[in-house]
Amino acid sequence: MQRKEGLYCPPGDFFIDPWRPVDRAVITHAHADHARRGHAHYLAAAPAEGVLRARLGEIDLQTLPYGEAIEHHGVRVSFHPAGHVLGSAQVRLEHQGHVWVASGDYYVAGSSGDPREDNMTCAPFEPVRCHCFITESTFGLPIYRWQPQAELFAAIDAWWRGNAEAGRASLLMGYSFGKAQRILKGVDPSIGPIVVHGAVEPLNRVYREAGIALPPTQLATEVADKALLNRALVVAPPSVQGSPWTRRFGDYSDAFASGWMQLRGARRRRSVDRGFVLSDHADWPGLLRAIMATGAERVIVTHGYEAVMVRWLTEQGLEAGAFETEYGDSDDDEPGANAASATPAAEPDLPADAGDSA
């Protein structure tokens, strides 16, 4: 159920990803809109510990390995991979024979199910059977269909290689937690040096400590060799755009990595040279595939295109509704961020054949 603090489990007396301070918070992942400071006690999946501590500081945190369950006030709680970022999890709740799953944010390999399309920097999404599934809908429109990762990273590599040959730095902006590491994992490090913003490197360290292999990186502020910077891929958060921090790169080419780049005009609004469609959220086929794999009879839709998703699910004969939350859609690096600046002002109509292409 919903309360002013967030999504609440009455029999267990705890909240999932609450946006107001509470006594007991069950956390799906460490992005700022889902994991906030101020709770008395935190429970999360074990792989999320390093990122949560890096972002929230000293907290009273209990962790569980994926698939391992605990019981609290008669509610059996377990975490299962969501494929979104390091440590991201779906929360499975079982009480008196009824099973709910709160997915948080998740990424799944679209309609193909090809494991080569999984997020390479965290455990892949694991479908969990349940009676009721709470799903995000960040990219819940049929226009959102991610291209194969091999094609995407080949395009990024070609852009970087062309800039390096021309003596220009390649500034690629993406959120410092999750997106930056996904970029680093996918690019070809033989093209040239890779330098990063100070907000990115501490999280790279956490990923490496968790066993995720990333190419060597240097802090941009510690590189004095101009010739090196002129061949470099620079990975930084979107907040650097137009800031004095970028002056060190001279004549550089910039790009933005986001699922929003799927939209016509998004690159123009971002005022960047290139836009690469890269998201850690499920696309439309991925959302539908994940929802159907749960076998849920009831689906509750949260942040994103709730109305479109609810309508489509209802047409498929499911009981569907929506919860209003304070979660954002952009995985920004600042607490309380939302997608107001990235999301289109109007929702395109749902094509008549949307279900046929799922």
Coordinates of C-alpha atoms in Angstrom, one line a residue:
M1 CA 0.0 0.0 0.0
Q2 CA 1.0 3.6 -0.4
R3 CA 1.8 6.0 2.5
K4 CA 3.2 9.4 2.5
E5 CA 6.6 7.9 3.3
G6 CA 6.5 5.5 0.4
L7 CA 5.5 1.9 -0.5
Y8 CA 4.5 0.2 2.7
C9 CA 4.2 -3.5 3.7
P10 CA 1.6 -3.5 6.6
P11 CA 2.1 -7.0 8.0
G12 CA 5.9 -6.5 8.0
D13 CA 5.8 -2.9 9.1
F14 CA 8.5 -1.8 6.7
F15 CA 8.9 0.3 3.6
I16 CA 10.4 -0.4 0.1
D17 CA 12.6 2.5 -1.2
P18 CA 10.8 5.1 1.0
W19 CA 11.3 8.8 0.1
R20 CA 10.7 10.0 3.7
P21 CA 12.7 8.9 6.8
V22 CA 11.3 5.6 8.3
D23 CA 12.4 3.1 10.9
R24 CA 12.9 0.1 8.5
A25 CA 13.7 0.6 4.8
V26 CA 14.1 -2.2 2.3
I27 CA 16.2 -0.9 -0.6
T28 CA 16.1 -2.1 -4.2
H29 CA 19.3 -0.3 -5.4
A30 CA 21.5 2.6 -4.6
H31 CA 20.4 5.3 -7.0
A32 CA 19.5 8.5 -5.1
D33 CA 15.8 8.4 -5.7
H34 CA 15.5 4.9 -4.3
A35 CA 18.1 5.0 -1.5
R36 CA 18.0 8.1 0.6
R37 CA 19.7 9.1 3.8
G38 CA 17.8 9.3 7.1
H39 CA 16.4 5.8 7.7
A40 CA 17.1 4.1 11.0
H41 CA 17.7 0.6 9.5
Y42 CA 18.4 -0.5 5.9
L43 CA 18.1 -3.9 4.3
A44 CA 19.5 -4.6 0.8
A45 CA 21.0 -7.2 -1.4
A46 CA 24.6 -8.1 -0.5
P47 CA 26.2 -6.9 -3.8
A48 CA 24.8 -3.4 -3.1
E49 CA 26.7 -2.9 0.1
G50 CA 29.7 -1.2 -1.3
V51 CA 27.7 1.3 -3.4
L52 CA 25.3 2.1 -0.6
R53 CA 28.1 2.8 1.8
A54 CA 29.9 4.9 -0.8
R55 CA 26.8 7.0 -1.5
L56 CA 25.1 7.2 1.9
G57 CA 28.0 7.0 4.3
E58 CA 27.6 5.4 7.7
I59 CA 24.3 3.6 7.9
D60 CA 22.8 0.7 9.8
L61 CA 22.8 -1.8 6.9
Q62 CA 21.9 -5.4 6.9
T63 CA 22.4 -7.4 3.6
L64 CA 21.2 -10.7 2.2
P65 CA 22.7 -12.7 -0.7
Y66 CA 20.5 -13.0 -3.7
G67 CA 17.9 -15.7 -3.2
E68 CA 18.4 -16.0 0.6
A69 CA 15.3 -15.2 2.7
I70 CA 14.6 -13.8 6.1
E71 CA 11.3 -13.6 7.9
H72 CA 10.1 -10.4 9.6
H73 CA 6.7 -10.3 11.4
G74 CA 5.5 -13.3 9.3
V75 CA 6.6 -11.8 6.0
R76 CA 9.3 -13.8 4.1
V77 CA 11.6 -11.3 2.3
S78 CA 14.3 -12.1 -0.3
F79 CA 16.2 -10.3 -3.0
H80 CA 16.6 -11.3 -6.7
P81 CA 18.7 -9.7 -9.4
A82 CA 17.2 -6.8 -11.3
G83 CA 20.0 -6.3 -13.9
H84 CA 19.9 -2.5 -13.5
V85 CA 23.1 -1.6 -11.7
L86 CA 25.5 -3.2 -9.3
G87 CA 23.5 -4.7 -6.4
S88 CA 20.1 -3.9 -7.9
A89 CA 17.4 -6.2 -6.7
Q90 CA 13.7 -7.1 -6.9
V91 CA 12.1 -7.6 -3.5
R92 CA 10.0 -10.7 -3.1
L93 CA 7.5 -10.6 -0.3
E94 CA 5.5 -13.7 0.8
H95 CA 2.8 -13.6 3.4
Q96 CA 0.1 -16.2 4.1
G97 CA 0.6 -17.8 0.7
H98 CA 0.5 -14.6 -1.3
V99 CA 3.6 -13.3 -3.2
W100 CA 4.3 -9.7 -4.2
V101 CA 7.4 -8.6 -6.1
A102 CA 8.6 -5.0 -6.1
S103 CA 11.0 -4.7 -9.0
G104 CA 12.5 -1.2 -8.3
D105 CA 14.3 -0.3 -11.6
Y106 CA 15.3 -3.2 -13.9
Y107 CA 17.0 -4.0 -17.2
V108 CA 16.2 -7.1 -19.2
A109 CA 17.3 -8.2 -22.6
G110 CA 14.2 -7.2 -24.5
S111 CA 12.1 -9.7 -26.5
S112 CA 15.2 -11.6 -27.7
G113 CA 16.3 -12.9 -24.3
D114 CA 19.8 -13.1 -25.7
P115 CA 22.3 -13.1 -22.7
R116 CA 24.7 -11.0 -24.8
E117 CA 22.3 -8.1 -24.3
D118 CA 22.3 -8.3 -20.5
N119 CA 23.9 -5.5 -18.5
M120 CA 27.5 -6.6 -18.3
T121 CA 28.3 -4.9 -15.0
C122 CA 25.8 -6.7 -12.7
A123 CA 23.9 -9.9 -12.2
P124 CA 21.3 -10.3 -15.0
F125 CA 17.5 -9.9 -14.4
E126 CA 15.9 -13.0 -12.9
P127 CA 12.1 -13.5 -13.4
V128 CA 10.3 -14.2 -10.1
R129 CA 6.9 -15.8 -10.1
C130 CA 4.3 -13.9 -8.1
H131 CA 0.7 -12.9 -7.7
C132 CA 1.3 -9.2 -7.9
F133 CA 4.2 -7.5 -9.6
I134 CA 5.2 -3.8 -9.1
T135 CA 6.9 -2.6 -12.2
E136 CA 8.6 0.6 -13.4
S137 CA 7.6 2.1 -16.7
T138 CA 10.4 4.6 -17.4
F139 CA 10.6 3.6 -21.1
G140 CA 7.0 2.2 -21.2
L141 CA 6.3 3.2 -24.8
P142 CA 6.6 1.0 -28.0
I143 CA 9.0 3.5 -29.5
Y144 CA 11.7 2.5 -27.0
R145 CA 13.6 -0.5 -28.4
W146 CA 17.3 -0.8 -27.7
Q147 CA 19.7 -1.7 -30.5
P148 CA 22.1 -4.7 -30.0
Q149 CA 24.9 -3.7 -27.6
A150 CA 27.6 -4.8 -30.1
E151 CA 26.2 -2.2 -32.6
L152 CA 25.9 0.5 -30.0
F153 CA 29.4 0.2 -28.6
A154 CA 30.8 -0.1 -32.2
A155 CA 29.3 3.3 -32.9
I156 CA 30.8 4.7 -29.7
D157 CA 34.2 3.3 -30.6
A158 CA 34.0 4.7 -34.1
W159 CA 33.1 8.2 -32.8
W160 CA 36.0 8.0 -30.2
R161 CA 38.5 6.7 -32.8
G162 CA 37.6 9.4 -35.3
N163 CA 38.0 12.1 -32.7
A164 CA 41.3 10.7 -31.5
E165 CA 42.7 10.6 -35.1
A166 CA 41.7 14.3 -35.4
G167 CA 43.3 15.2 -32.1
R168 CA 40.1 15.9 -30.2
A169 CA 39.0 14.6 -26.8
S170 CA 35.8 12.6 -26.7
L171 CA 33.6 13.7 -23.8
L172 CA 30.9 11.1 -23.2
M173 CA 28.4 12.1 -20.5
G174 CA 26.4 9.5 -18.6
Y175 CA 25.4 9.2 -14.9
S176 CA 28.2 8.4 -12.6
F177 CA 26.7 5.3 -11.0
G178 CA 25.7 2.6 -13.4
K179 CA 25.8 4.3 -16.8
A180 CA 29.5 5.3 -16.6
Q181 CA 30.6 1.8 -15.6
R182 CA 28.5 0.3 -18.4
I183 CA 30.2 2.6 -20.9
L184 CA 33.7 1.6 -19.6
K185 CA 32.8 -2.1 -19.8
G186 CA 31.6 -1.8 -23.4
V187 CA 34.2 0.4 -25.1
D188 CA 37.4 -0.7 -26.8
P189 CA 40.2 0.6 -24.5
S190 CA 42.9 0.0 -27.2
I191 CA 41.7 3.1 -29.0
G192 CA 43.3 5.4 -26.4
P193 CA 43.5 6.5 -22.8
I194 CA 40.3 6.8 -20.7
V195 CA 39.9 9.6 -18.1
V196 CA 37.0 10.1 -15.8
H197 CA 35.4 12.8 -13.6
G198 CA 35.9 12.7 -9.9
A199 CA 32.3 11.6 -9.3
V200 CA 32.9 8.5 -11.5
E201 CA 36.2 7.1 -10.1
P202 CA 35.0 6.2 -6.6
L203 CA 32.2 4.2 -8.0
N204 CA 34.6 2.5 -10.5
R205 CA 36.6 1.4 -7.4
V206 CA 33.5 -0.1 -5.8
Y207 CA 32.7 -2.0 -9.1
R208 CA 36.3 -3.3 -9.3
E209 CA 36.2 -4.4 -5.6
A210 CA 33.0 -6.3 -6.5
G211 CA 34.8 -8.2 -9.2
I212 CA 33.6 -6.3 -12.2
A213 CA 36.5 -5.9 -14.7
L214 CA 36.8 -2.3 -16.0
P215 CA 39.6 -0.8 -18.1
P216 CA 42.2 1.4 -16.4
T217 CA 41.1 4.9 -15.8
Q218 CA 42.7 8.2 -14.7
L219 CA 41.2 11.2 -13.1
A220 CA 41.0 14.0 -15.7
T221 CA 42.2 16.5 -13.1
E222 CA 45.5 14.5 -12.7
V223 CA 46.4 14.4 -16.4
A224 CA 48.8 17.1 -17.4
D225 CA 49.8 15.7 -20.8
K226 CA 47.7 17.7 -23.4
A227 CA 48.6 15.2 -26.1
L228 CA 47.1 12.4 -24.0
L229 CA 43.9 14.3 -23.4
N230 CA 43.5 14.9 -27.1
R231 CA 43.2 11.2 -27.7
A232 CA 41.2 10.4 -24.6
L233 CA 37.7 9.2 -24.0
V234 CA 36.4 11.3 -21.1
V235 CA 33.6 9.8 -19.1
A236 CA 31.7 12.3 -16.9
P237 CA 28.3 13.0 -15.4
P238 CA 25.9 15.3 -17.3
S239 CA 26.4 18.1 -14.8
V240 CA 29.8 19.0 -16.4
Q241 CA 28.2 20.2 -19.7
G242 CA 29.1 23.8 -20.3
S243 CA 31.1 24.0 -17.0
P244 CA 34.6 25.3 -16.5
W245 CA 35.7 21.7 -15.8
T246 CA 35.6 21.0 -19.6
R247 CA 37.9 23.7 -20.6
R248 CA 41.0 21.5 -20.0
F249 CA 40.0 19.5 -23.1
G250 CA 40.2 22.4 -25.6
D251 CA 38.5 21.5 -28.9
Y252 CA 36.6 18.4 -27.9
S253 CA 33.5 16.5 -29.2
D254 CA 30.8 15.8 -26.8
A255 CA 28.1 13.1 -26.6
F256 CA 25.3 12.0 -24.2
A257 CA 24.5 8.4 -23.4
S258 CA 20.8 7.9 -22.4
G259 CA 17.7 6.0 -23.4
W260 CA 16.1 9.4 -24.0
M261 CA 18.3 9.7 -27.1
Q262 CA 15.8 7.4 -28.8
L263 CA 13.5 10.5 -29.1
R264 CA 13.7 12.8 -32.1
G265 CA 15.0 16.1 -30.9
A266 CA 16.5 14.9 -27.6
R267 CA 20.1 15.3 -28.9
R268 CA 19.2 18.8 -30.1
R269 CA 17.8 19.7 -26.8
R270 CA 20.9 18.4 -25.1
S271 CA 23.1 20.5 -27.4
V272 CA 25.6 17.7 -28.0
D273 CA 27.4 16.5 -31.1
R274 CA 26.2 12.9 -30.7
G275 CA 23.6 11.0 -28.8
F276 CA 23.9 7.3 -28.0
V277 CA 20.9 5.3 -27.0
L278 CA 22.1 3.5 -23.9
S279 CA 19.9 2.8 -20.9
D280 CA 20.0 0.6 -17.8
H281 CA 16.2 0.4 -17.8
A282 CA 14.2 -2.1 -19.8
D283 CA 12.8 -1.1 -23.2
W284 CA 9.2 -1.7 -24.2
P285 CA 9.8 -5.3 -25.2
G286 CA 11.8 -5.9 -22.1
L287 CA 9.1 -4.6 -19.8
L288 CA 6.5 -6.8 -21.4
R289 CA 8.7 -9.8 -21.3
A290 CA 9.6 -9.3 -17.7
I291 CA 6.0 -8.7 -16.6
M292 CA 4.7 -11.8 -18.5
A293 CA 7.5 -14.0 -17.1
T294 CA 6.2 -13.3 -13.5
G295 CA 2.8 -14.9 -14.2
A296 CA 1.3 -12.2 -12.1
E297 CA -2.5 -11.7 -12.2
R298 CA -2.1 -8.2 -10.9
V299 CA 0.4 -5.5 -12.0
I300 CA 1.0 -2.2 -10.4
V301 CA 2.8 0.4 -12.5
T302 CA 5.1 3.1 -11.1
H303 CA 7.2 5.9 -12.4
G304 CA 7.3 6.5 -16.2
Y305 CA 4.5 6.1 -18.7
E306 CA 2.0 4.6 -16.2
A307 CA -1.2 5.3 -18.2
V308 CA 0.1 3.7 -21.4
M309 CA 1.4 0.6 -19.6
V310 CA -1.8 0.2 -17.5
R311 CA -4.0 0.5 -20.6
W312 CA -1.9 -2.1 -22.5
L313 CA -1.9 -4.6 -19.6
T314 CA -5.7 -4.2 -19.0
E315 CA -6.2 -5.0 -22.7
Q316 CA -4.3 -8.2 -22.1
G317 CA -6.8 -9.2 -19.4
L318 CA -4.6 -8.4 -16.4
E319 CA -5.7 -6.4 -13.4
A320 CA -3.6 -3.3 -13.6
G321 CA -3.3 0.0 -11.8
A322 CA -0.7 2.6 -10.8
F323 CA 1.0 3.9 -7.7
E324 CA 2.1 7.5 -7.6
T325 CA 5.8 7.6 -6.3
E326 CA 8.6 10.1 -6.0
Y327 CA 11.0 8.1 -8.0
G328 CA 12.8 9.8 -10.9
D329 CA 13.3 8.4 -14.4
S330 CA 16.8 9.7 -15.1
D331 CA 19.0 8.1 -12.4
D332 CA 20.6 11.5 -11.8
D333 CA 23.4 11.9 -9.4
E334 CA 21.6 14.3 -7.1
P335 CA 19.0 13.3 -4.5
G336 CA 15.5 14.0 -5.6
A337 CA 16.3 14.2 -9.3
N338 CA 13.6 13.5 -11.8
A339 CA 13.3 13.4 -15.5
A340 CA 11.4 16.7 -15.9
S341 CA 14.2 18.0 -18.2
A342 CA 14.6 14.7 -20.1
T343 CA 11.1 13.3 -20.5
P344 CA 9.1 14.5 -23.5
A345 CA 6.3 16.9 -22.7
A346 CA 3.7 14.9 -24.5
E347 CA 3.3 11.1 -24.7
P348 CA 3.1 9.7 -28.2
D349 CA 0.0 7.6 -28.9
L350 CA 0.2 3.9 -28.4
P351 CA 0.4 2.2 -31.8
A352 CA -2.4 -0.3 -32.5
D353 CA 0.1 -3.1 -33.1
A354 CA 2.1 -2.5 -29.8
G355 CA 1.1 -5.9 -28.4
D356 CA 2.0 -7.8 -31.6
S357 CA 5.6 -6.6 -31.5
A358 CA 6.2 -7.5 -27.9

